[in-house]
XYZ file of C-alpha atoms in Angstrom:
683
model
C -1.896 3.937 5.122
C -1.473 6.669 7.545
C -4.550 4.967 9.208
C -2.510 2.130 10.129
C 0.476 3.369 11.541
C -1.607 4.614 14.424
C -1.922 1.330 16.472
C 1.968 0.919 15.782
C 3.456 4.218 16.780
C 1.224 3.488 20.092
C 2.825 -0.005 20.454
C 6.495 2.330 19.484
C 5.725 4.137 22.063
C 4.824 2.791 24.869
C 7.333 -0.423 24.520
C 10.374 2.066 23.145
C 9.631 3.980 26.663
C 9.385 1.158 28.408
C 12.854 -0.521 27.217
C 14.403 3.552 26.825
C 13.587 3.777 30.968
C 15.221 0.672 31.890
C 18.164 1.640 29.814
C 18.545 5.235 31.162
C 18.286 4.004 34.890
C 21.097 1.318 33.761
C 23.105 3.944 32.665
C 22.376 6.302 35.242
C 23.076 3.745 38.070
C 26.223 2.548 36.372
C 27.192 6.277 36.037
C 26.170 6.625 39.853
C 28.109 3.861 41.327
C 31.614 5.288 39.298
C 31.723 2.151 36.554
C 31.497 4.160 33.618
C 33.880 1.602 31.841
C 31.077 -0.834 32.452
C 28.964 1.447 30.334
C 29.767 -1.008 26.881
C 28.471 -4.117 28.679
C 25.004 -2.595 28.779
C 25.200 -1.083 25.386
C 26.278 -4.693 23.823
C 23.106 -6.002 25.745
C 21.030 -3.345 24.256
C 22.611 -4.330 20.443
C 21.948 -8.096 21.721
C 18.070 -7.467 22.104
C 17.706 -5.038 18.935
C 19.164 -7.610 16.639
C 16.942 -10.804 18.044
C 14.214 -8.394 17.772
C 14.543 -7.909 14.071
C 15.907 -11.413 13.661
C 12.356 -12.060 14.827
C 10.584 -10.075 12.828
C 12.565 -11.242 9.301
C 11.500 -15.205 10.622
C 8.056 -14.018 10.560
C 7.711 -12.806 7.418
C 9.524 -15.035 5.254
C 8.814 -18.386 7.013
C 4.443 -17.019 6.461
C 5.514 -16.301 2.985
C 6.427 -19.635 2.280
C 3.178 -21.309 3.525
C -0.058 -22.192 1.692
C -2.606 -19.483 1.538
C -4.749 -21.595 4.320
C -1.280 -22.000 6.136
C -1.238 -18.088 5.934
C -3.797 -17.441 7.211
C -4.022 -19.796 10.002
C -0.251 -18.572 11.239
C -1.346 -15.291 11.125
C -3.774 -15.633 13.069
C -2.750 -17.676 15.409
C 0.139 -15.399 15.902
C -2.368 -12.090 16.012
C -3.897 -13.901 19.022
C -0.462 -14.752 20.669
C 0.242 -10.828 20.380
C -3.006 -9.634 21.907
C -2.197 -11.841 24.762
C 0.941 -10.348 24.943
C -0.317 -6.902 24.661
C -2.378 -7.415 27.436
C 0.109 -8.812 29.945
C 2.265 -5.505 29.229
C -0.961 -3.185 29.471
C -1.852 -4.486 33.164
C 2.295 -5.143 34.021
C 2.825 -1.800 33.121
C -0.259 -0.526 35.445
C 1.489 -1.914 38.302
C 5.030 -1.121 37.844
C 5.497 2.333 36.826
C 6.124 3.484 39.646
C 8.584 1.299 41.299
C 10.461 0.205 37.687
C 13.061 2.672 38.220
C 14.062 1.070 42.022
C 13.349 -2.394 40.703
C 16.241 -1.882 37.800
C 18.397 -0.155 40.268
C 18.458 -3.435 42.186
C 19.194 -5.548 39.642
C 21.761 -3.213 38.162
C 23.689 -4.034 42.077
C 23.173 -7.784 41.487
C 24.553 -7.688 38.205
C 27.840 -5.064 38.962
C 29.082 -8.046 42.543
C 28.740 -10.669 39.676
C 30.647 -9.874 36.621
C 30.607 -8.696 32.834
C 28.309 -11.429 31.397
C 25.572 -11.093 34.395
C 25.116 -7.551 33.289
C 25.023 -7.761 29.921
C 22.496 -10.713 30.341
C 20.727 -8.347 32.353
C 19.998 -5.350 29.570
C 18.937 -7.594 27.338
C 16.272 -9.484 28.965
C 15.317 -6.158 29.825
C 15.189 -5.052 26.638
C 14.515 -7.968 25.000
C 11.268 -8.317 26.317
C 9.853 -5.249 24.516
C 11.698 -5.659 21.470
C 10.058 -9.553 20.866
C 6.521 -7.930 21.751
C 6.992 -5.289 19.283
C 8.217 -7.170 16.733
C 5.133 -9.061 16.682
C 3.097 -6.691 16.913
C 4.221 -4.933 13.969
C 3.697 -8.286 12.005
C 0.159 -8.452 13.215
C -0.317 -4.887 12.628
C 1.217 -4.996 8.926
C -0.678 -8.664 7.938
C -4.125 -6.516 9.113
C -3.136 -3.539 6.749
C -2.429 -5.497 4.120
C 1.147 -3.255 3.593
C 4.004 -2.527 6.051
C 5.103 1.206 5.055
C 2.432 2.553 7.651
C 3.106 0.344 10.583
C 6.607 0.474 10.281
C 6.660 4.650 10.060
C 4.347 4.783 12.830
C 6.434 2.381 15.367
C 9.316 4.344 13.811
C 7.967 7.543 15.088
C 6.789 6.302 18.369
C 10.387 4.833 18.761
C 11.929 8.127 17.873
C 10.095 9.770 20.118
C 10.414 7.409 23.258
C 14.293 8.170 22.574
C 13.852 11.255 23.079
C 11.092 11.524 25.908
C 13.729 9.332 27.484
C 16.996 11.238 26.467
C 14.694 14.337 28.422
C 14.299 11.994 31.310
C 17.983 11.384 32.029
C 18.991 15.051 31.913
C 15.812 15.897 33.917
C 14.475 18.132 31.555
C 10.914 16.603 32.032
C 8.733 15.465 34.384
C 6.135 12.340 33.308
C 3.436 11.103 35.495
C 4.274 7.439 34.681
C 1.366 6.152 36.206
C -1.085 7.850 34.493
C 0.574 7.774 31.087
C 0.327 4.296 31.050
C -2.770 4.131 32.450
C -4.254 6.378 28.950
C -2.408 4.460 26.716
C -2.586 1.268 28.360
C -6.865 2.320 27.921
C -6.518 2.877 24.343
C -4.474 -0.040 23.829
C -6.956 -2.796 24.931
C -9.613 -1.338 22.542
C -7.021 -1.541 19.774
C -6.105 -5.812 21.258
C -9.648 -6.059 20.982
C -9.352 -5.229 17.364
C -6.536 -7.503 16.852
C -8.050 -10.166 18.226
C -11.094 -9.732 16.149
C -8.656 -9.821 13.023
C -6.511 -13.554 14.209
C -9.823 -15.337 14.389
C -11.531 -13.801 11.290
C -7.764 -15.250 10.174
C -8.608 -18.659 11.552
C -12.268 -18.734 10.006
C -10.062 -18.382 6.408
C -7.774 -20.836 6.995
C -10.319 -23.222 7.843
C -9.309 -23.605 11.822
C -12.639 -22.331 13.188
C -16.050 -22.437 12.020
C -18.234 -20.044 10.754
C -16.536 -18.250 8.036
C -19.770 -17.442 6.179
C -22.303 -16.549 9.013
C -22.197 -12.804 9.226
C -23.144 -11.002 11.860
C -23.229 -8.125 9.386
C -22.226 -7.015 6.042
C -22.447 -3.135 5.187
C -20.256 -3.440 2.024
C -23.688 -2.357 -0.201
C -24.135 0.773 1.627
C -20.641 2.373 3.684
C -18.272 3.238 1.569
C -15.032 1.366 1.963
C -12.409 3.259 0.909
C -13.714 6.700 2.677
C -11.659 8.376 5.174
C -14.164 6.831 8.056
C -13.549 3.512 6.892
C -10.278 3.501 6.493
C -9.650 5.038 9.924
C -12.051 2.532 12.024
C -10.085 -0.105 10.070
C -6.671 0.876 9.918
C -7.034 1.902 14.400
C -9.342 -0.426 15.740
C -9.994 -3.273 12.917
C -13.037 -2.745 12.530
C -14.717 -3.808 8.485
C -17.818 -3.008 6.981
C -18.507 -6.616 7.364
C -17.693 -8.938 10.635
C -18.797 -12.718 11.378
C -20.765 -13.433 14.214
C -17.869 -14.743 15.941
C -14.970 -11.571 15.141
C -18.110 -9.431 16.994
C -18.253 -12.030 19.951
C -14.149 -12.084 20.009
C -13.874 -8.658 19.839
C -17.102 -7.730 22.348
C -15.957 -10.027 24.677
C -12.231 -9.457 25.217
C -13.251 -5.574 24.886
C -15.968 -5.951 28.315
C -13.928 -8.387 30.165
C -10.773 -6.920 29.732
C -11.476 -3.177 29.822
C -14.081 -3.830 32.979
C -10.955 -5.538 35.152
C -8.806 -2.736 33.579
C -10.894 -0.247 34.704
C -11.235 -1.841 38.145
C -7.465 -2.499 38.443
C -6.848 1.606 38.293
C -9.446 2.430 40.778
C -8.349 0.121 43.442
C -4.653 1.892 43.482
C -3.944 4.166 45.820
C -3.179 8.118 44.529
C 0.343 8.144 44.285
C 1.397 11.351 46.597
C 3.541 12.725 44.509
C 4.757 12.924 40.456
C 5.996 10.235 38.969
C 9.212 10.548 37.370
C 12.148 8.820 35.954
C 14.602 10.873 35.714
C 17.854 8.718 36.873
C 19.766 10.001 39.395
C 23.208 12.262 38.454
C 26.386 11.467 40.071
C 26.511 12.419 42.840
C 27.938 11.487 46.625
C 26.927 7.585 46.361
C 29.827 5.159 47.415
C 31.472 3.931 44.314
C 30.910 0.595 43.034
C 33.429 -2.557 42.058
C 35.778 -0.561 40.124
C 36.117 -2.314 37.075
C 38.710 -5.368 35.742
C 41.550 -5.444 34.201
C 41.211 -4.784 30.598
C 39.585 -7.834 28.195
C 42.179 -9.188 26.040
C 39.633 -10.033 23.009
C 39.106 -7.259 20.676
C 36.291 -5.158 21.815
C 34.275 -5.692 18.731
C 34.332 -9.031 18.627
C 31.147 -9.246 21.182
C 28.427 -6.636 19.581
C 29.331 -8.095 16.237
C 28.914 -11.724 18.022
C 25.403 -10.628 19.104
C 24.314 -8.993 15.992
C 25.327 -12.130 13.773
C 24.596 -14.960 15.868
C 20.751 -14.235 15.904
C 20.802 -13.582 12.473
C 22.391 -16.931 11.261
C 20.006 -18.224 12.830
C 17.398 -16.734 11.405
C 18.533 -16.967 8.264
C 19.006 -21.127 8.862
C 14.591 -21.104 10.002
C 13.699 -18.986 6.881
C 16.126 -21.514 4.720
C 14.595 -24.588 6.382
C 11.020 -22.946 5.826
C 10.930 -22.865 2.276
C 9.502 -26.147 0.708
C 12.337 -27.505 -1.451
C 10.859 -30.477 -3.059
C 9.062 -28.498 -5.860
C 11.845 -26.185 -6.928
C 13.789 -29.656 -8.426
C 11.015 -29.985 -10.545
C 12.027 -29.649 -14.016
C 9.155 -29.344 -16.570
C 9.230 -29.530 -20.543
C 7.551 -27.297 -22.688
C 7.115 -27.310 -26.464
C 4.601 -28.053 -29.109
C 3.989 -32.106 -28.785
C 4.832 -32.466 -25.342
C 3.793 -30.038 -22.998
C 4.125 -30.348 -19.426
C 6.583 -33.490 -19.045
C 7.325 -34.010 -15.869
C 4.925 -32.577 -13.849
C 3.398 -34.419 -10.970
C 0.544 -33.474 -8.617
C 2.653 -30.568 -6.624
C 2.000 -29.705 -2.720
C -0.151 -27.039 -1.514
C 1.868 -24.291 -0.690
C 4.424 -21.710 -2.806
C 5.992 -23.884 -5.531
C 8.725 -22.695 -7.963
C 8.447 -24.795 -10.965
C 11.469 -24.893 -13.808
C 10.199 -24.551 -17.228
C 12.055 -25.962 -19.852
C 11.455 -25.264 -23.690
C 12.544 -28.695 -25.412
C 10.782 -28.006 -28.612
C 12.159 -25.382 -31.201
C 9.485 -22.572 -30.965
C 9.517 -19.494 -28.640
C 6.368 -20.477 -26.379
C 3.750 -18.811 -24.388
C 3.548 -20.751 -20.581
C 0.720 -20.938 -18.639
C -0.300 -22.746 -15.715
C -3.966 -22.967 -15.690
C -7.260 -24.463 -13.665
C -8.125 -27.056 -17.155
C -12.098 -25.983 -15.968
C -12.229 -22.737 -16.717
C -8.974 -22.326 -18.462
C -8.254 -19.330 -15.145
C -4.304 -18.399 -15.389
C -2.355 -19.089 -12.182
C 0.976 -18.277 -13.476
C 2.593 -17.483 -17.129
C 5.486 -16.906 -18.823
C 5.728 -14.857 -21.609
C 8.198 -15.803 -25.065
C 10.402 -18.731 -23.248
C 12.865 -19.080 -25.894
C 13.931 -23.215 -27.311
C 16.510 -24.912 -25.283
C 16.117 -21.968 -22.140
C 14.767 -22.696 -18.705
C 12.967 -20.104 -16.889
C 11.473 -20.495 -13.018
C 7.572 -20.095 -12.813
C 6.877 -19.446 -8.966
C 2.960 -20.145 -7.967
C 1.365 -20.405 -5.188
C -0.997 -23.779 -5.392
C -3.880 -24.249 -3.174
C -7.018 -27.371 -3.376
C -8.059 -27.665 -7.454
C -7.150 -29.019 -10.740
C -3.864 -28.006 -12.737
C -2.658 -28.035 -16.170
C 0.095 -27.101 -18.155
C -0.796 -25.122 -21.291
C 1.941 -24.557 -24.021
C 1.732 -21.997 -26.841
C 4.428 -22.129 -29.388
C 4.995 -19.535 -32.184
C 2.555 -20.971 -34.361
C -0.073 -20.456 -32.154
C -1.355 -23.969 -31.757
C -2.263 -24.642 -27.873
C -1.340 -27.853 -26.726
C -2.596 -28.426 -22.888
C -0.937 -31.254 -20.734
C -2.980 -34.058 -18.178
C -4.325 -32.716 -15.334
C -3.703 -33.094 -12.394
C -5.491 -32.881 -8.528
C -4.327 -31.238 -5.280
C -6.199 -32.135 -2.642
C -7.066 -29.316 0.601
C -8.763 -26.402 0.569
C -9.088 -23.842 -2.721
C -7.456 -20.081 -2.594
C -5.066 -19.731 -4.811
C -5.761 -16.850 -7.092
C -6.353 -17.196 -11.069
C -7.862 -14.988 -13.202
C -9.987 -16.202 -16.285
C -8.170 -15.274 -19.824
C -9.758 -12.414 -21.867
C -9.222 -12.922 -25.703
C -9.353 -10.333 -28.605
C -12.645 -12.007 -29.315
C -13.760 -11.074 -25.732
C -12.561 -7.502 -25.814
C -14.147 -7.121 -29.793
C -17.527 -5.930 -28.255
C -16.394 -3.194 -25.889
C -13.742 -2.078 -28.600
C -16.671 -1.311 -30.865
C -18.652 0.175 -27.906
C -15.965 2.390 -26.935
C -14.965 3.376 -30.782
C -18.330 4.476 -31.377
C -18.281 6.931 -28.243
C -15.179 8.583 -29.747
C -16.691 8.670 -32.909
C -19.392 10.444 -31.235
C -17.367 12.946 -29.159
C -14.733 13.795 -32.422
C -17.985 14.856 -33.682
C -18.150 17.339 -31.261
C -15.362 18.175 -31.057
C -15.230 19.228 -34.801
C -18.228 21.578 -33.916
C -16.266 23.070 -30.731
C -13.463 23.873 -32.757
C -15.101 25.643 -35.270
C -17.409 27.872 -33.243
C -13.715 28.274 -31.263
C -12.061 29.717 -34.814
C -15.022 31.532 -35.183
C -14.865 33.648 -31.612
C -11.119 34.575 -32.216
C -11.223 35.813 -35.825
C -14.321 37.750 -34.966
C -12.140 38.824 -31.341
C -14.805 37.933 -29.515
C -11.954 36.728 -26.960
C -14.214 36.669 -23.798
C -16.806 34.489 -25.639
C -14.011 32.506 -27.121
C -12.371 31.651 -23.868
C -15.602 29.722 -22.778
C -15.869 28.132 -25.853
C -12.332 27.023 -25.696
C -12.770 24.981 -22.267
C -15.840 23.314 -23.612
C -13.765 22.077 -26.712
C -11.084 21.123 -24.377
C -12.858 18.994 -22.219
C -14.216 16.804 -25.157
C -11.279 16.149 -26.451
C -9.807 15.697 -22.869
C -12.658 12.912 -22.351
C -11.645 10.801 -24.959
C -8.484 9.884 -23.172
C -8.283 5.653 -24.299
C -7.845 6.802 -27.547
C -5.032 8.774 -27.674
C -2.385 6.215 -28.506
C -4.535 5.802 -31.921
C -4.402 9.723 -33.010
C -1.024 9.606 -34.242
C 0.698 12.652 -34.484
C -3.171 14.522 -34.463
C -2.398 14.394 -30.479
C 0.574 16.730 -30.476
C -0.775 18.501 -33.215
C -4.246 19.291 -31.306
C -2.840 19.048 -27.588
C 0.585 19.188 -27.092
C 2.785 20.899 -24.364
C 5.584 23.074 -25.122
C 8.317 20.908 -22.888
C 11.247 20.468 -24.977
C 10.542 22.858 -27.685
C 13.030 25.380 -28.507
C 11.195 28.226 -28.232
C 9.065 26.850 -25.372
C 5.714 28.355 -26.087
C 6.422 30.874 -28.625
C 7.638 28.223 -30.759
C 6.545 27.768 -33.618
C 5.894 24.171 -33.736
C 3.696 24.756 -30.243
C 0.067 24.745 -31.480
C -3.134 23.512 -30.730
C -5.360 23.606 -27.363
C -2.503 24.915 -25.564
C -0.908 27.348 -27.567
C -4.386 29.131 -27.679
C -4.978 28.888 -23.795
C -1.160 31.058 -23.316
C -2.736 33.370 -25.446
C -6.519 34.182 -24.821
C -5.204 34.268 -20.775
C -1.719 36.063 -21.245
C -3.435 38.930 -23.663
C -2.624 37.956 -27.055
C -4.382 39.924 -29.376
C -7.451 38.179 -31.988
C -5.094 38.776 -34.992
C -2.130 36.466 -33.953
C -4.516 33.742 -32.201
C -6.583 33.629 -35.806
C -4.059 31.069 -37.584
C -3.579 28.835 -34.844
C -7.335 28.408 -33.873
C -8.124 27.510 -37.393
C -5.630 25.079 -37.559
C -6.833 23.390 -34.666
C -10.421 22.796 -36.590
C -8.796 21.959 -39.483
C -6.948 19.520 -37.494
C -9.721 17.928 -35.348
C -11.774 17.972 -38.556
C -8.776 15.841 -39.814
C -8.518 13.103 -37.024
C -12.035 12.618 -36.968
C -11.721 11.713 -40.534
C -8.926 9.493 -40.055
C -9.785 7.710 -36.722
C -12.222 4.842 -38.258
C -9.365 3.786 -39.730
C -6.409 3.864 -37.196
C -5.322 0.948 -35.637
C -6.691 0.771 -32.372
C -5.443 -2.054 -30.580
C -8.259 -3.741 -28.011
C -5.499 -4.915 -25.567
C -5.180 -0.950 -25.056
C -8.286 -0.851 -23.070
C -7.310 -1.733 -20.293
C -4.592 -0.327 -19.911
C -5.802 3.141 -19.978
C -8.424 2.639 -17.088
C -5.825 3.347 -15.397
C -3.607 5.330 -17.509
C -5.692 8.316 -17.860
C -5.953 8.938 -14.311
C -2.305 8.841 -13.973
C -1.943 11.442 -16.649
C -4.213 13.260 -14.489
C -2.166 12.847 -11.046
C 1.211 13.830 -12.577
C -0.263 16.756 -14.708
C -3.462 18.130 -13.642
C -3.383 18.063 -10.703
C -0.064 19.705 -10.710
C -0.390 22.635 -12.566
C 1.925 21.161 -15.142
C 0.147 22.003 -18.489
C -1.688 24.787 -16.999
C -0.783 27.659 -19.617
C -2.848 30.409 -17.777
C -6.900 29.619 -17.971
C -6.504 27.926 -13.975
C -8.790 24.874 -15.377
C -6.805 22.114 -14.466
C -9.620 20.563 -12.448
C -12.040 21.206 -15.481
C -9.451 18.778 -17.383
C -9.387 16.826 -14.414
C -13.250 16.051 -14.130
C -13.104 15.729 -17.745
C -10.437 13.028 -17.251
C -12.864 11.197 -14.976
C -15.783 11.222 -17.197
C -13.047 9.505 -20.031
C -12.099 6.741 -17.289
C -16.222 6.179 -16.468
C -17.358 5.802 -20.177
C -14.382 3.338 -20.873
C -15.201 1.335 -17.234
C -18.728 0.737 -18.631
C -17.656 -0.620 -21.475
C -15.687 -3.254 -19.624
C -17.799 -3.372 -17.062
C -19.353 -7.239 -18.183
C -15.812 -8.324 -18.422
C -14.389 -7.029 -14.870
C -17.808 -8.234 -13.121
C -17.428 -11.733 -14.285
C -13.728 -11.833 -13.476
C -13.718 -9.072 -10.176
C -16.793 -9.085 -8.774
C -15.717 -7.230 -5.642
C -13.884 -4.579 -7.546
C -16.326 -2.854 -9.337
C -18.047 -1.386 -6.324
C -15.040 0.208 -4.403
C -14.157 1.492 -8.407
C -17.511 2.991 -7.789
C -17.556 4.296 -4.871
C -14.024 6.072 -5.413
C -15.283 8.154 -8.585
C -18.148 9.128 -6.544
C -16.035 10.616 -3.842
C -13.851 12.028 -6.382
C -16.118 13.620 -8.678
C -17.942 15.158 -5.076
C -14.586 16.911 -4.429
C -14.184 18.159 -8.178
C -17.764 19.205 -8.064
C -17.189 21.248 -5.005
C -14.449 23.321 -6.860
C -16.559 23.930 -9.198
C -18.933 27.170 -8.031
C -20.479 29.888 -10.307
C -19.554 27.993 -13.368
C -15.816 28.699 -12.644
C -13.560 26.255 -11.390
C -10.592 26.622 -8.414
C -7.047 26.446 -10.008
C -5.428 24.040 -8.197
C -2.249 26.742 -7.012
C -5.354 28.308 -5.362
C -6.546 24.674 -3.512
C -6.401 25.206 0.110
C -4.026 22.246 1.365
C -6.791 20.106 2.440
C -8.894 20.484 -0.346
C -5.249 19.696 -2.378
C -5.059 16.535 -0.587
C -8.370 15.366 -0.434
C -8.579 15.399 -4.098
C -5.185 14.044 -4.519
C -5.235 11.125 -1.890
C -9.090 9.973 -3.922
C -7.377 9.777 -7.141
C -4.015 8.073 -5.522
C -6.759 5.225 -4.064
C -8.799 5.649 -7.677
C -5.679 5.066 -9.159
C -4.932 1.729 -6.807
C -8.500 0.287 -6.903
C -7.634 0.429 -10.551
C -4.260 -1.390 -10.642
C -5.872 -4.971 -11.333
C -7.221 -3.577 -14.793
C -4.489 -4.416 -17.055
C -4.009 -8.075 -15.463
C -7.123 -8.769 -14.780
C -8.022 -8.009 -18.778
C -4.838 -8.531 -20.665
C -5.229 -10.976 -23.705
C -3.586 -14.080 -23.665
C -2.812 -17.048 -25.759
C -4.509 -19.231 -23.765
C -7.753 -18.100 -23.875
């Protein structure tokens, strides 16, 4: 996320500083001319420019969302190239104009004062509006390249705030900045960033079938480069350099960089050195001749014009967005029943479609939009009751489509198939049945049975240690047994009340850690690391050994829902991040990282049994997840020295951030697993 914020920060700082300088000089010129009453006209123009820029950003965002997948790629690629053109022109213009910017604006303001209020509003609007539109376009393309908006928007916001503070300081004569040097340095950096945006835009045009060569890769390092590593994400976020790039991307990137950077450097060298430092501290009110006095007070309300300059662009943007959304498909109603599934369904146009599904039968039904050749699911509605209507939204691209209705009695009905022309690209998930998950479930249950057998032996040894008063040995054996239990995380939901007895927390108990119902591993941990005598822990340890044996005996007969396996792939480490990596479950041993390591081992085992299903449905997911696991394992191993684990509360700030970040990244990459392996009745 944050690696994607730097380009936006830089553009926000540059454009914000440029617009802020303009506003500062406008205001200073009016103040010096004795025309303070005309300042609201400047702020009205600025407000109009901001409203126009935000409306333009909304139009870009929502009109693109209404397009088909290939059209979105083509639209985004085209605007990326337009953004590169704007940024390139802006870089060269600011390099030439930095020293004379204040004088040029003063001349325009003087002319505007003589021509009336409307011209002054227009002057400030045009001066700020250009920067606003460029910023909106660049932010949109940057967010699209990053596949998220939080980082780019945050970076741009920080840049704009910093620019505003700099301009205020310049206005108050607090700061003196060599603007020529500033715009030269940032211009060179922006040329490199623009080269990456150009490469990304060319790739979008290839994926949108506008340009050829989408499969002609100049290099593909995805098998040997960790796409989730810090250096990879940094290069991709800042420079748009990816592990795999086509020949066209490489040619565009290198060609743009060679030509534009050469021209930029030659232009910098040819300019004469400034004889004095450039400043933009605007002149303060002084001895200048006063300008034309302000006219009579306006008769219209003062709020009317500011409201209008915001409302008009917002209304126009809303109209454009509304007209851009496809309307015909939203009016199509499709019948759902056990005998007549899909009546009213005709071949839709490519793009985002909104189908109205109406259950005309007498049973609640599951509804799926599928590819009948593979049973892959494009969209679904669960539990559509008789007589009700609900919307199903799906993106349609080139391919074959049909409806599958599964009433409560389980007899599936499939509609006739329709063919949609165009390029394939709609996302579909091959459904999973209980039969598909039977083999993974059997393998995982065998793993849990082996783990429980080991747990019984280890908890008996722990109990014997405590009964004999060997508390140092008990501490080591406690950790061994607890890690064994922690590695069985995907089965917790089947352990019924054994889990609370074996590894329950004191949270919510009236007596806290001293409550009689606080038992199991964490109760023993508290006693061992808080100096309790062996006599006080003997009964608790014996009960833990008995509960472990009881769980081993009961587990083969407990209900283990196959659908739990995909869910646990994400939830094990979600709990790790919430509890172990915050120290919330630590009762004094400082072994939260050891438990996290065991949880990671359990996640790895679970993914091993799910691997065949995931490989056929998301072949690119597992290499990424494997790299995430290896990275997190390396970070955890670094905190395990001489048989001791670093307590979570003693981790250095950098180490803690890296472990949390690696766990969060792994969680994000695991998040598609439950949806990919959800048991669907359409299977």
